[in-house]
mmCIF file of C-alpha atoms and ligand atoms in Angstrom:
data_model
loop_
_atom_site.group_PDB
_atom_site.id
_atom_site.type_symbol
_atom_site.label_atom_id
_atom_site.label_comp_id
_atom_site.label_asym_id
_atom_site.label_seq_id
_atom_site.Cartn_x
_atom_site.Cartn_y
_atom_site.Cartn_z
ATOM 1 C CA MET A 1 -32.877 -60.203 -5.852
ATOM 2 C CA ARG A 2 -32.065 -63.425 -3.389
ATOM 3 C CA VAL A 3 -29.309 -64.431 -1.758
ATOM 4 C CA GLY A 4 -28.300 -68.048 -1.378
ATOM 5 C CA ILE A 5 -26.338 -68.416 1.918
ATOM 6 C CA ILE A 6 -24.354 -71.561 2.738
ATOM 7 C CA GLY A 7 -24.667 -71.786 6.495
ATOM 8 C CA ALA A 8 -27.027 -70.385 8.671
ATOM 9 C CA GLY A 9 -25.569 -69.411 12.254
ATOM 10 C CA GLN A 10 -24.894 -66.379 13.636
ATOM 11 C CA LEU A 11 -22.817 -64.547 10.820
ATOM 12 C CA GLY A 12 -25.731 -66.047 8.476
ATOM 13 C CA GLN A 13 -28.517 -64.533 10.594
ATOM 14 C CA MET A 14 -26.682 -61.060 10.869
ATOM 15 C CA LEU A 15 -26.301 -60.815 7.216
ATOM 16 C CA GLY A 16 -29.798 -62.138 6.511
ATOM 17 C CA PHE A 17 -30.921 -58.645 8.812
ATOM 18 C CA ALA A 18 -28.840 -56.733 6.482
ATOM 19 C CA ALA A 19 -29.967 -57.994 3.471
ATOM 20 C CA ARG A 20 -33.658 -57.590 4.881
ATOM 21 C CA ASP A 21 -33.144 -53.877 5.386
ATOM 22 C CA LEU A 22 -32.016 -53.544 1.801
ATOM 23 C CA ASP A 23 -34.917 -55.218 0.382
ATOM 24 C CA ILE A 24 -33.007 -58.716 -0.380
ATOM 25 C CA GLU A 25 -34.125 -62.099 0.337
ATOM 26 C CA CYS A 26 -31.936 -64.777 1.548
ATOM 27 C CA GLY A 27 -32.286 -68.288 1.691
ATOM 28 C CA PHE A 28 -30.140 -71.059 3.727
ATOM 29 C CA LEU A 29 -28.200 -74.256 3.621
ATOM 30 C CA ASP A 30 -27.691 -75.895 6.978
ATOM 31 C CA PRO A 31 -27.823 -79.343 8.544
ATOM 32 C CA SER A 32 -28.654 -77.908 11.942
ATOM 33 C CA PRO A 33 -32.153 -78.520 13.711
ATOM 34 C CA ALA A 34 -32.813 -74.527 14.641
ATOM 35 C CA PRO A 35 -30.185 -72.197 13.112
ATOM 36 C CA PRO A 36 -29.997 -69.022 14.368
ATOM 37 C CA ALA A 37 -30.776 -67.796 10.480
ATOM 38 C CA ARG A 38 -34.262 -69.462 10.408
ATOM 39 C CA ALA A 39 -35.106 -65.312 11.472
ATOM 40 C CA CYS A 40 -34.377 -64.487 8.383
ATOM 41 C CA GLY A 41 -35.485 -66.681 5.986
ATOM 42 C CA GLU A 42 -36.248 -70.710 4.467
ATOM 43 C CA VAL A 43 -33.115 -73.045 5.729
ATOM 44 C CA ILE A 44 -32.967 -75.999 3.531
ATOM 45 C CA GLN A 45 -31.736 -78.554 6.241
ATOM 46 C CA LYS A 46 -28.740 -80.753 4.370
ATOM 47 C CA PRO A 47 -25.507 -81.270 4.501
ATOM 48 C CA PHE A 48 -23.109 -78.773 3.100
ATOM 49 C CA ASP A 49 -21.631 -81.724 0.646
ATOM 50 C CA ASP A 50 -24.829 -82.537 -0.952
ATOM 51 C CA ILE A 51 -24.601 -81.152 -4.500
ATOM 52 C CA ASP A 52 -28.543 -81.514 -4.926
ATOM 53 C CA ALA A 53 -29.047 -79.820 -1.611
ATOM 54 C CA LEU A 54 -26.459 -76.838 -2.975
ATOM 55 C CA ARG A 55 -28.355 -76.802 -6.470
ATOM 56 C CA GLU A 56 -31.616 -76.712 -4.514
ATOM 57 C CA LEU A 57 -30.442 -73.410 -2.716
ATOM 58 C CA ALA A 58 -28.634 -71.860 -5.611
ATOM 59 C CA ALA A 59 -31.945 -72.802 -8.332
ATOM 60 C CA ASN A 60 -34.212 -69.910 -6.402
ATOM 61 C CA CYS A 61 -31.006 -67.164 -5.763
ATOM 62 C CA ASP A 62 -29.184 -64.908 -7.960
ATOM 63 C CA VAL A 63 -25.498 -65.195 -6.329
ATOM 64 C CA ILE A 64 -24.316 -67.689 -3.475
ATOM 65 C CA THR A 65 -22.058 -66.854 -0.428
ATOM 66 C CA TYR A 66 -21.099 -68.427 2.825
ATOM 67 C CA GLU A 67 -20.639 -67.709 6.364
ATOM 68 C CA PHE A 68 -18.002 -70.715 7.228
ATOM 69 C CA GLU A 69 -14.997 -71.865 5.903
ATOM 70 C CA ASN A 70 -15.406 -75.490 5.770
ATOM 71 C CA VAL A 71 -18.030 -75.842 2.475
ATOM 72 C CA PRO A 72 -16.372 -78.341 0.337
ATOM 73 C CA VAL A 73 -14.677 -76.833 -2.582
ATOM 74 C CA GLU A 74 -15.218 -79.373 -4.865
ATOM 75 C CA ALA A 75 -18.903 -79.131 -4.442
ATOM 76 C CA LEU A 76 -19.197 -75.397 -5.338
ATOM 77 C CA GLN A 77 -16.315 -76.236 -7.978
ATOM 78 C CA GLN A 78 -19.464 -77.629 -9.541
ATOM 79 C CA LEU A 79 -22.027 -75.175 -8.896
ATOM 80 C CA GLN A 80 -19.835 -71.878 -10.043
ATOM 81 C CA GLU A 81 -20.149 -73.616 -13.874
ATOM 82 C CA SER A 82 -24.136 -72.228 -13.321
ATOM 83 C CA MET A 83 -24.067 -68.815 -10.799
ATOM 84 C CA PRO A 84 -21.545 -66.535 -9.311
ATOM 85 C CA ILE A 85 -20.316 -67.854 -6.087
ATOM 86 C CA TYR A 86 -18.752 -64.970 -3.886
ATOM 87 C CA PRO A 87 -16.224 -64.524 -2.278
ATOM 88 C CA PRO A 88 -14.175 -66.458 -5.228
ATOM 89 C CA VAL A 89 -14.273 -70.386 -4.382
ATOM 90 C CA ASP A 90 -10.410 -69.931 -5.203
ATOM 91 C CA ALA A 91 -10.067 -67.891 -1.890
ATOM 92 C CA LEU A 92 -11.846 -70.596 0.334
ATOM 93 C CA ARG A 93 -9.704 -73.091 -1.211
ATOM 94 C CA GLN A 94 -6.627 -71.489 0.229
ATOM 95 C CA ALA A 95 -8.171 -70.340 3.185
ATOM 96 C CA GLN A 96 -9.023 -73.731 4.267
ATOM 97 C CA ASP A 97 -5.580 -74.883 4.003
ATOM 98 C CA ARG A 98 -2.876 -73.125 6.433
ATOM 99 C CA LEU A 99 0.257 -74.434 4.317
ATOM 100 C CA LEU A 100 -1.510 -72.768 1.040
ATOM 101 C CA GLU A 101 -2.526 -69.967 3.094
ATOM 102 C CA LYS A 102 0.991 -69.181 4.330
ATOM 103 C CA GLN A 103 2.545 -69.695 0.990
ATOM 104 C CA LEU A 104 -0.283 -67.221 -0.477
ATOM 105 C CA PHE A 105 1.172 -64.002 2.257
ATOM 106 C CA GLU A 106 4.742 -65.129 1.262
ATOM 107 C CA ALA A 107 3.857 -64.676 -2.710
ATOM 108 C CA LEU A 108 1.851 -61.246 -1.300
ATOM 109 C CA ALA A 109 5.207 -60.170 0.434
ATOM 110 C CA ILE A 110 3.029 -60.019 4.063
ATOM 111 C CA PRO A 111 5.087 -61.076 6.540
ATOM 112 C CA LEU A 112 4.114 -63.904 8.710
ATOM 113 C CA PRO A 113 5.882 -65.882 11.666
ATOM 114 C CA GLY A 114 8.563 -68.707 10.441
ATOM 115 C CA TYR A 115 6.690 -72.079 9.905
ATOM 116 C CA HIS A 116 7.440 -75.631 8.995
ATOM 117 C CA ALA A 117 5.277 -78.230 7.375
ATOM 118 C CA ILE A 118 4.999 -81.678 9.254
ATOM 119 C CA ASP A 119 3.413 -85.119 7.313
ATOM 120 C CA SER A 120 5.579 -87.092 10.250
ATOM 121 C CA TYR A 121 6.997 -87.289 13.565
ATOM 122 C CA ASP A 122 10.535 -86.904 11.945
ATOM 123 C CA ASP A 123 9.225 -83.257 10.872
ATOM 124 C CA CYS A 124 7.625 -82.694 14.240
ATOM 125 C CA ARG A 125 11.708 -82.430 15.536
ATOM 126 C CA ALA A 126 12.939 -80.984 12.048
ATOM 127 C CA ALA A 127 10.647 -77.891 12.882
ATOM 128 C CA ALA A 128 11.215 -77.697 16.359
ATOM 129 C CA ASP A 129 15.379 -77.650 15.292
ATOM 130 C CA LYS A 130 14.349 -74.464 12.465
ATOM 131 C CA LEU A 131 12.048 -72.744 14.507
ATOM 132 C CA GLY A 132 12.932 -73.326 18.313
ATOM 133 C CA LEU A 133 10.579 -73.615 21.070
ATOM 134 C CA PRO A 134 8.105 -73.039 22.078
ATOM 135 C CA MET A 135 6.021 -73.404 18.736
ATOM 136 C CA VAL A 136 2.436 -74.327 18.067
ATOM 137 C CA ILE A 137 1.749 -76.984 16.182
ATOM 138 C CA LYS A 138 -1.834 -76.916 14.054
ATOM 139 C CA THR A 139 -3.999 -78.828 11.758
ATOM 140 C CA ARG A 140 -3.454 -77.428 8.212
ATOM 141 C CA ARG A 141 -7.114 -78.133 7.545
ATOM 142 C CA LEU A 142 -10.822 -77.666 10.125
ATOM 143 C CA GLY A 143 -9.075 -75.745 12.491
ATOM 144 C CA TYR A 144 -11.217 -73.029 14.218
ATOM 145 C CA ASP A 145 -10.887 -71.127 17.701
ATOM 146 C CA GLY A 146 -7.907 -72.479 18.641
ATOM 147 C CA LYS A 147 -8.827 -76.109 18.153
ATOM 148 C CA GLY A 148 -6.653 -78.731 16.861
ATOM 149 C CA GLN A 149 -3.547 -76.860 17.891
ATOM 150 C CA PHE A 150 -0.612 -78.460 20.759
ATOM 151 C CA VAL A 151 2.275 -75.783 22.080
ATOM 152 C CA VAL A 152 4.770 -77.505 22.412
ATOM 153 C CA ARG A 153 7.500 -75.689 25.161
ATOM 154 C CA ALA A 154 9.976 -78.630 25.969
ATOM 155 C CA PRO A 155 11.741 -81.119 23.491
ATOM 156 C CA ASP A 156 9.493 -83.997 25.240
ATOM 157 C CA GLU A 157 6.277 -82.924 24.346
ATOM 158 C CA LEU A 158 6.810 -83.565 20.622
ATOM 159 C CA GLU A 159 6.056 -86.995 20.789
ATOM 160 C CA ALA A 160 2.697 -86.059 22.764
ATOM 161 C CA ALA A 161 1.877 -83.478 20.019
ATOM 162 C CA TRP A 162 2.199 -86.208 17.216
ATOM 163 C CA GLN A 163 0.254 -88.450 18.982
ATOM 164 C CA SER A 164 -2.266 -86.039 20.030
ATOM 165 C CA LEU A 165 -2.912 -84.134 16.402
ATOM 166 C CA GLY A 166 -1.388 -86.492 13.831
ATOM 167 C CA PRO A 167 -1.060 -88.873 11.738
ATOM 168 C CA GLN A 168 -2.486 -85.947 9.711
ATOM 169 C CA ALA A 169 -1.096 -82.943 7.334
ATOM 170 C CA LEU A 170 0.141 -80.196 10.237
ATOM 171 C CA ILE A 171 2.103 -77.339 10.085
ATOM 172 C CA ALA A 172 4.443 -76.036 12.769
ATOM 173 C CA GLU A 173 4.665 -72.053 13.860
ATOM 174 C CA GLN A 174 7.202 -70.284 15.116
ATOM 175 C CA TRP A 175 5.419 -69.305 18.865
ATOM 176 C CA VAL A 176 5.025 -65.287 18.282
ATOM 177 C CA LYS A 177 5.458 -62.914 21.513
ATOM 178 C CA PHE A 178 3.033 -60.384 20.278
ATOM 179 C CA ASP A 179 2.291 -57.191 21.740
ATOM 180 C CA MET A 180 -1.252 -57.579 20.575
ATOM 181 C CA GLU A 181 -3.660 -59.419 17.766
ATOM 182 C CA VAL A 182 -5.434 -57.126 15.449
ATOM 183 C CA SER A 183 -7.548 -58.224 12.696
ATOM 184 C CA ALA A 184 -8.166 -56.089 9.252
ATOM 185 C CA ILE A 185 -11.096 -56.483 7.764
ATOM 186 C CA GLY A 186 -11.733 -55.039 3.989
ATOM 187 C CA VAL A 187 -14.425 -55.436 1.182
ATOM 188 C CA ARG A 188 -14.163 -55.604 -2.806
ATOM 189 C CA ASP A 189 -16.907 -55.278 -4.859
ATOM 190 C CA PRO A 190 -17.237 -56.657 -8.522
ATOM 191 C CA GLN A 191 -15.858 -53.733 -10.164
ATOM 192 C CA GLY A 192 -12.914 -54.065 -8.132
ATOM 193 C CA ASN A 193 -14.076 -50.630 -5.412
ATOM 194 C CA ILE A 194 -12.111 -51.269 -1.992
ATOM 195 C CA ARG A 195 -13.057 -50.415 1.036
ATOM 196 C CA THR A 196 -10.840 -51.141 4.585
ATOM 197 C CA TYR A 197 -12.425 -50.686 8.221
ATOM 198 C CA ASP A 198 -10.606 -49.103 11.275
ATOM 199 C CA LEU A 199 -7.824 -51.959 12.701
ATOM 200 C CA THR A 200 -9.792 -53.730 15.593
ATOM 201 C CA ARG A 201 -7.992 -55.116 18.299
ATOM 202 C CA ASN A 202 -8.638 -58.437 19.580
ATOM 203 C CA VAL A 203 -8.360 -60.682 22.957
ATOM 204 C CA HIS A 204 -8.793 -64.321 22.880
ATOM 205 C CA ARG A 205 -9.213 -66.488 25.705
ATOM 206 C CA ASP A 206 -8.530 -70.322 25.537
ATOM 207 C CA GLY A 207 -8.236 -69.695 21.532
ATOM 208 C CA ILE A 208 -11.292 -68.195 21.416
ATOM 209 C CA LEU A 209 -12.213 -64.354 20.935
ATOM 210 C CA ARG A 210 -13.245 -62.394 24.253
ATOM 211 C CA THR A 211 -13.525 -58.713 23.155
ATOM 212 C CA SER A 212 -12.425 -56.415 20.086
ATOM 213 C CA ARG A 213 -12.687 -52.857 20.114
ATOM 214 C CA ALA A 214 -11.830 -49.896 17.594
ATOM 215 C CA PRO A 215 -10.366 -47.581 16.067
ATOM 216 C CA LEU A 216 -6.855 -48.611 17.540
ATOM 217 C CA ASP A 217 -4.172 -45.986 17.665
ATOM 218 C CA ALA A 218 -1.989 -47.524 15.405
ATOM 219 C CA GLY A 219 0.105 -45.451 13.643
ATOM 220 C CA GLY A 220 1.866 -46.484 10.406
ATOM 221 C CA LEU A 221 -0.028 -50.121 11.037
ATOM 222 C CA GLN A 222 -3.116 -49.161 9.534
ATOM 223 C CA GLN A 223 -1.473 -48.094 6.739
ATOM 224 C CA THR A 224 0.735 -51.271 6.362
ATOM 225 C CA ALA A 225 -2.562 -53.451 7.104
ATOM 226 C CA SER A 226 -4.385 -51.494 4.594
ATOM 227 C CA THR A 227 -1.812 -52.595 1.912
ATOM 228 C CA TYR A 228 -1.522 -56.530 2.929
ATOM 229 C CA MET A 229 -5.141 -56.525 2.605
ATOM 230 C CA ARG A 230 -5.443 -54.513 -0.971
ATOM 231 C CA ASN A 231 -2.962 -56.734 -2.382
ATOM 232 C CA LEU A 232 -4.671 -59.772 -0.841
ATOM 233 C CA LEU A 233 -8.671 -58.407 -2.447
ATOM 234 C CA GLN A 234 -6.977 -57.851 -6.012
ATOM 235 C CA HIS A 235 -4.678 -61.287 -6.061
ATOM 236 C CA LEU A 236 -7.635 -62.899 -5.226
ATOM 237 C CA ASP A 237 -9.533 -61.204 -7.316
ATOM 238 C CA TYR A 238 -11.814 -60.707 -4.311
ATOM 239 C CA VAL A 239 -15.821 -60.001 -3.658
ATOM 240 C CA GLY A 240 -17.392 -59.856 -0.372
ATOM 241 C CA VAL A 241 -16.091 -59.115 3.162
ATOM 242 C CA LEU A 242 -12.422 -60.489 3.976
ATOM 243 C CA ALA A 243 -10.821 -60.591 7.541
ATOM 244 C CA LEU A 244 -6.942 -60.760 8.110
ATOM 245 C CA GLU A 245 -6.070 -61.974 11.557
ATOM 246 C CA LEU A 246 -2.430 -59.910 12.464
ATOM 247 C CA PHE A 247 -0.193 -60.355 15.681
ATOM 248 C CA VAL A 248 1.742 -57.015 16.249
ATOM 249 C CA CYS A 249 5.294 -57.272 17.085
ATOM 250 C CA GLY A 250 6.545 -53.409 17.905
ATOM 251 C CA ASP A 251 6.181 -51.932 14.698
ATOM 252 C CA GLN A 252 5.705 -54.866 12.580
ATOM 253 C CA LEU A 253 2.569 -56.830 11.651
ATOM 254 C CA LEU A 254 2.612 -60.828 10.753
ATOM 255 C CA ALA A 255 -0.271 -62.464 9.162
ATOM 256 C CA ASN A 256 -1.728 -65.451 11.554
ATOM 257 C CA GLU A 257 -4.675 -66.487 8.818
ATOM 258 C CA PHE A 258 -7.195 -64.900 7.039
ATOM 259 C CA ALA A 259 -11.509 -65.662 6.601
ATOM 260 C CA PRO A 260 -12.865 -65.264 3.259
ATOM 261 C CA ARG A 261 -16.120 -64.082 5.195
ATOM 262 C CA VAL A 262 -17.495 -61.662 7.906
ATOM 263 C CA HIS A 263 -16.126 -62.096 11.093
ATOM 264 C CA ASN A 264 -16.476 -62.379 14.392
ATOM 265 C CA SER A 265 -14.005 -59.555 15.506
ATOM 266 C CA GLY A 266 -16.264 -56.995 12.742
ATOM 267 C CA HIS A 267 -19.639 -57.493 14.886
ATOM 268 C CA TRP A 268 -18.898 -54.041 16.259
ATOM 269 C CA THR A 269 -19.439 -52.627 12.721
ATOM 270 C CA ILE A 270 -23.035 -53.246 13.631
ATOM 271 C CA GLU A 271 -23.311 -50.262 15.582
ATOM 272 C CA GLY A 272 -19.842 -48.361 15.414
ATOM 273 C CA ALA A 273 -19.660 -47.991 11.512
ATOM 274 C CA ALA A 274 -20.999 -46.151 9.234
ATOM 275 C CA THR A 275 -22.120 -49.641 7.028
ATOM 276 C CA SER A 276 -21.490 -53.035 8.821
ATOM 277 C CA GLN A 277 -19.580 -55.520 7.425
ATOM 278 C CA PHE A 278 -22.693 -57.551 7.244
ATOM 279 C CA GLU A 279 -24.224 -55.211 5.010
ATOM 280 C CA ASN A 280 -20.999 -54.392 3.051
ATOM 281 C CA HIS A 281 -20.866 -58.223 2.126
ATOM 282 C CA VAL A 282 -24.521 -57.979 1.114
ATOM 283 C CA ARG A 283 -23.945 -55.042 -1.253
ATOM 284 C CA ALA A 284 -20.547 -56.726 -2.761
ATOM 285 C CA VAL A 285 -22.043 -59.990 -3.576
ATOM 286 C CA THR A 286 -25.299 -58.149 -5.076
ATOM 287 C CA GLY A 287 -23.200 -55.535 -7.094
ATOM 288 C CA LEU A 288 -24.344 -52.402 -5.043
ATOM 289 C CA PRO A 289 -22.383 -49.423 -4.077
ATOM 290 C CA LEU A 290 -20.167 -50.186 -1.142
ATOM 291 C CA GLY A 291 -20.987 -48.407 2.208
ATOM 292 C CA ASP A 292 -19.094 -45.936 4.227
ATOM 293 C CA THR A 293 -16.914 -47.936 6.580
ATOM 294 C CA ARG A 294 -16.109 -44.679 8.781
ATOM 295 C CA CYS A 295 -15.932 -45.682 12.644
ATOM 296 C CA LEU A 296 -19.090 -43.903 14.347
ATOM 297 C CA GLY A 297 -17.106 -43.109 17.964
ATOM 298 C CA HIS A 298 -15.484 -45.575 19.580
ATOM 299 C CA ALA A 299 -16.396 -49.314 19.420
ATOM 300 C CA GLY A 300 -16.077 -52.703 21.511
ATOM 301 C CA MET A 301 -17.472 -55.738 21.810
ATOM 302 C CA VAL A 302 -17.657 -58.249 24.455
ATOM 303 C CA ASN A 303 -18.658 -62.151 23.202
ATOM 304 C CA LEU A 304 -21.069 -63.911 25.076
ATOM 305 C CA ILE A 305 -19.757 -67.412 25.382
ATOM 306 C CA GLY A 306 -21.245 -70.525 27.075
ATOM 307 C CA GLU A 307 -23.876 -68.363 28.781
ATOM 308 C CA ILE A 308 -26.145 -65.279 28.281
ATOM 309 C CA PRO A 309 -25.970 -64.179 32.187
ATOM 310 C CA GLU A 310 -29.364 -62.681 33.361
ATOM 311 C CA ARG A 311 -27.404 -59.202 34.070
ATOM 312 C CA VAL A 312 -26.389 -58.741 31.018
ATOM 313 C CA ARG A 313 -30.086 -58.280 29.707
ATOM 314 C CA SER A 314 -30.766 -55.623 32.093
ATOM 315 C CA LEU A 315 -27.739 -53.536 31.392
ATOM 316 C CA GLY A 316 -28.462 -49.852 30.477
ATOM 317 C CA SER A 317 -25.630 -49.819 28.013
ATOM 318 C CA GLY A 318 -24.703 -51.695 25.207
ATOM 319 C CA HIS A 319 -26.538 -53.646 22.590
ATOM 320 C CA LEU A 320 -27.532 -56.978 22.845
ATOM 321 C CA HIS A 321 -27.589 -59.406 20.365
ATOM 322 C CA ASP A 322 -28.719 -63.104 20.821
ATOM 323 C CA TYR A 323 -28.598 -65.370 18.449
ATOM 324 C CA GLY A 324 -31.599 -67.756 20.112
ATOM 325 C CA LYS A 325 -28.972 -70.755 20.381
ATOM 326 C CA THR A 326 -29.229 -73.644 22.954
ATOM 327 C CA PRO A 327 -26.286 -72.922 25.631
ATOM 328 C CA ARG A 328 -23.321 -75.410 25.976
ATOM 329 C CA PRO A 329 -20.102 -74.560 27.289
ATOM 330 C CA GLY A 330 -17.595 -72.420 24.609
ATOM 331 C CA ARG A 331 -20.665 -71.677 22.349
ATOM 332 C CA LYS A 332 -20.700 -68.316 21.006
ATOM 333 C CA LEU A 333 -24.287 -67.540 21.626
ATOM 334 C CA GLY A 334 -24.393 -63.917 21.397
ATOM 335 C CA HIS A 335 -22.558 -60.447 21.576
ATOM 336 C CA ILE A 336 -23.073 -57.171 23.371
ATOM 337 C CA SER A 337 -21.865 -53.822 21.572
ATOM 338 C CA VAL A 338 -20.960 -50.472 23.131
ATOM 339 C CA VAL A 339 -20.147 -47.345 21.533
ATOM 340 C CA HIS A 340 -18.613 -43.950 23.169
ATOM 341 C CA GLU A 341 -17.068 -40.699 22.279
ATOM 342 C CA THR A 342 -13.884 -41.622 23.819
ATOM 343 C CA PRO A 343 -11.790 -44.731 24.143
ATOM 344 C CA ALA A 344 -11.971 -44.317 28.220
ATOM 345 C CA GLY A 345 -15.901 -44.406 28.315
ATOM 346 C CA ARG A 346 -15.617 -47.098 25.462
ATOM 347 C CA ASP A 347 -13.524 -49.211 27.730
ATOM 348 C CA ALA A 348 -15.303 -48.892 31.228
ATOM 349 C CA LEU A 349 -18.458 -50.169 29.633
ATOM 350 C CA LEU A 350 -16.451 -53.394 28.194
ATOM 351 C CA ARG A 351 -14.503 -53.617 31.309
ATOM 352 C CA GLU A 352 -18.436 -53.638 33.419
ATOM 353 C CA ILE A 353 -19.839 -56.232 31.019
ATOM 354 C CA ASP A 354 -16.472 -58.486 31.112
ATOM 355 C CA ASP A 355 -16.600 -58.316 34.626
ATOM 356 C CA ILE A 356 -20.596 -59.898 34.728
ATOM 357 C CA VAL A 357 -19.557 -62.606 32.078
ATOM 358 C CA THR A 358 -16.493 -63.690 33.365
HETATM 359 P P1 AMP B 401 -6.140 -69.792 15.513
HETATM 360 O O1 AMP B 401 -7.088 -70.642 15.165
HETATM 361 O O2 AMP B 401 -4.480 -69.982 14.282
HETATM 362 O O3 AMP B 401 -6.366 -67.882 15.032
HETATM 363 O O4 AMP B 401 -5.200 -69.384 16.457
HETATM 364 C C1 AMP B 401 -5.780 -68.936 17.772
HETATM 365 C C2 AMP B 401 -4.962 -68.094 18.797
HETATM 366 O O5 AMP B 401 -3.761 -68.985 19.395
HETATM 367 C C3 AMP B 401 -4.416 -66.990 18.241
HETATM 368 O O6 AMP B 401 -5.701 -65.813 17.947
HETATM 369 C C4 AMP B 401 -3.227 -66.452 19.009
HETATM 370 O O7 AMP B 401 -4.286 -65.946 20.390
HETATM 371 C C5 AMP B 401 -2.962 -67.695 19.587
HETATM 372 N N1 AMP B 401 -2.027 -68.443 18.194
HETATM 373 C C6 AMP B 401 -2.343 -69.149 17.292
HETATM 374 N N2 AMP B 401 -0.923 -69.121 16.577
HETATM 375 C C7 AMP B 401 -0.018 -68.540 17.569
HETATM 376 C C8 AMP B 401 1.395 -68.144 17.513
HETATM 377 N N3 AMP B 401 2.219 -68.934 15.908
HETATM 378 N N4 AMP B 401 1.921 -67.652 18.428
HETATM 379 C C9 AMP B 401 1.098 -67.290 19.173
HETATM 380 N N5 AMP B 401 0.279 -67.379 19.542
HETATM 381 C C10 AMP B 401 -0.958 -68.177 18.322
#
């Protein structure tokens, strides 16, 4: 069995390590010169929209999957005529466009913040009238880690928002005063079996994920999130891991976005769950039985962004994952996971690490 993975970044690397443990080979496609997943298999160094390169990847593989979202759907639609692509290309198509994503949440009765599609400056004004201020305007496509976003706090900022993001398809969202951000991670196999991980609490800084921790003492929210996850996975006839990002507002969950792939907020599952998200994704797309998603204690993760401080390498606790990338401001270079018997012990370890990396 050989899996073709589009993208050879750190997610590809961690998928590759998980596949190797299952005695499954991987090949990758990625245009960058020295991507992290080169440690796990051959990388075809060509663009993602090069249909011949995709065919070259597919030629030696039994199934194709992807580790990031900006893969051209048209190229995958051509490729799927000759081989299975998981997660389904249609799930990717909907995740790539924030408007389609929101319409999907609505169709599945998953609550979400108010929104308004924007194609002109007049639409910006209409959005402000409808949603009130503050609101956030985002590009409909190709946004990540908070990029392509503008928070409008006063009417006189509307012009600047349109100048900065337009003219292109945009979407305005109500600004949510959330209590916290969480993500639900689930996995579905081709037979329709589903497993879900415990909810993860996420803290972002400057739009980039900083820390995650799980499990969460979430009461009924866990059940609600699992129901939303199951509905999404079943509706999309999904195969693989899916991550759903949610805002917690009191006893309500509001959907922000979903990612049709393994997710940064699930890195803790490598050491902190019986089966990691990476192994379960490989299992799902290759038709192996899904593994147990139970937490093994109280887990946490800190992203290492921009640099990996020397002191982090000599810490007595935690599992350091260095992706082998060249340091650059704002770049995710690695992460550290911790697992402890108690939430307080886990949080103390996270604080110790956070103090070093800030
Ligand atoms: P996104 O790229 O949509 O995940 O946004 C990145 C981060 O910006 C989120 O994780 C939130 O911290 C914040 N954010 C995005 N949309 C909203 C919103 N409608 N209300 C409040 N905060 C938001």
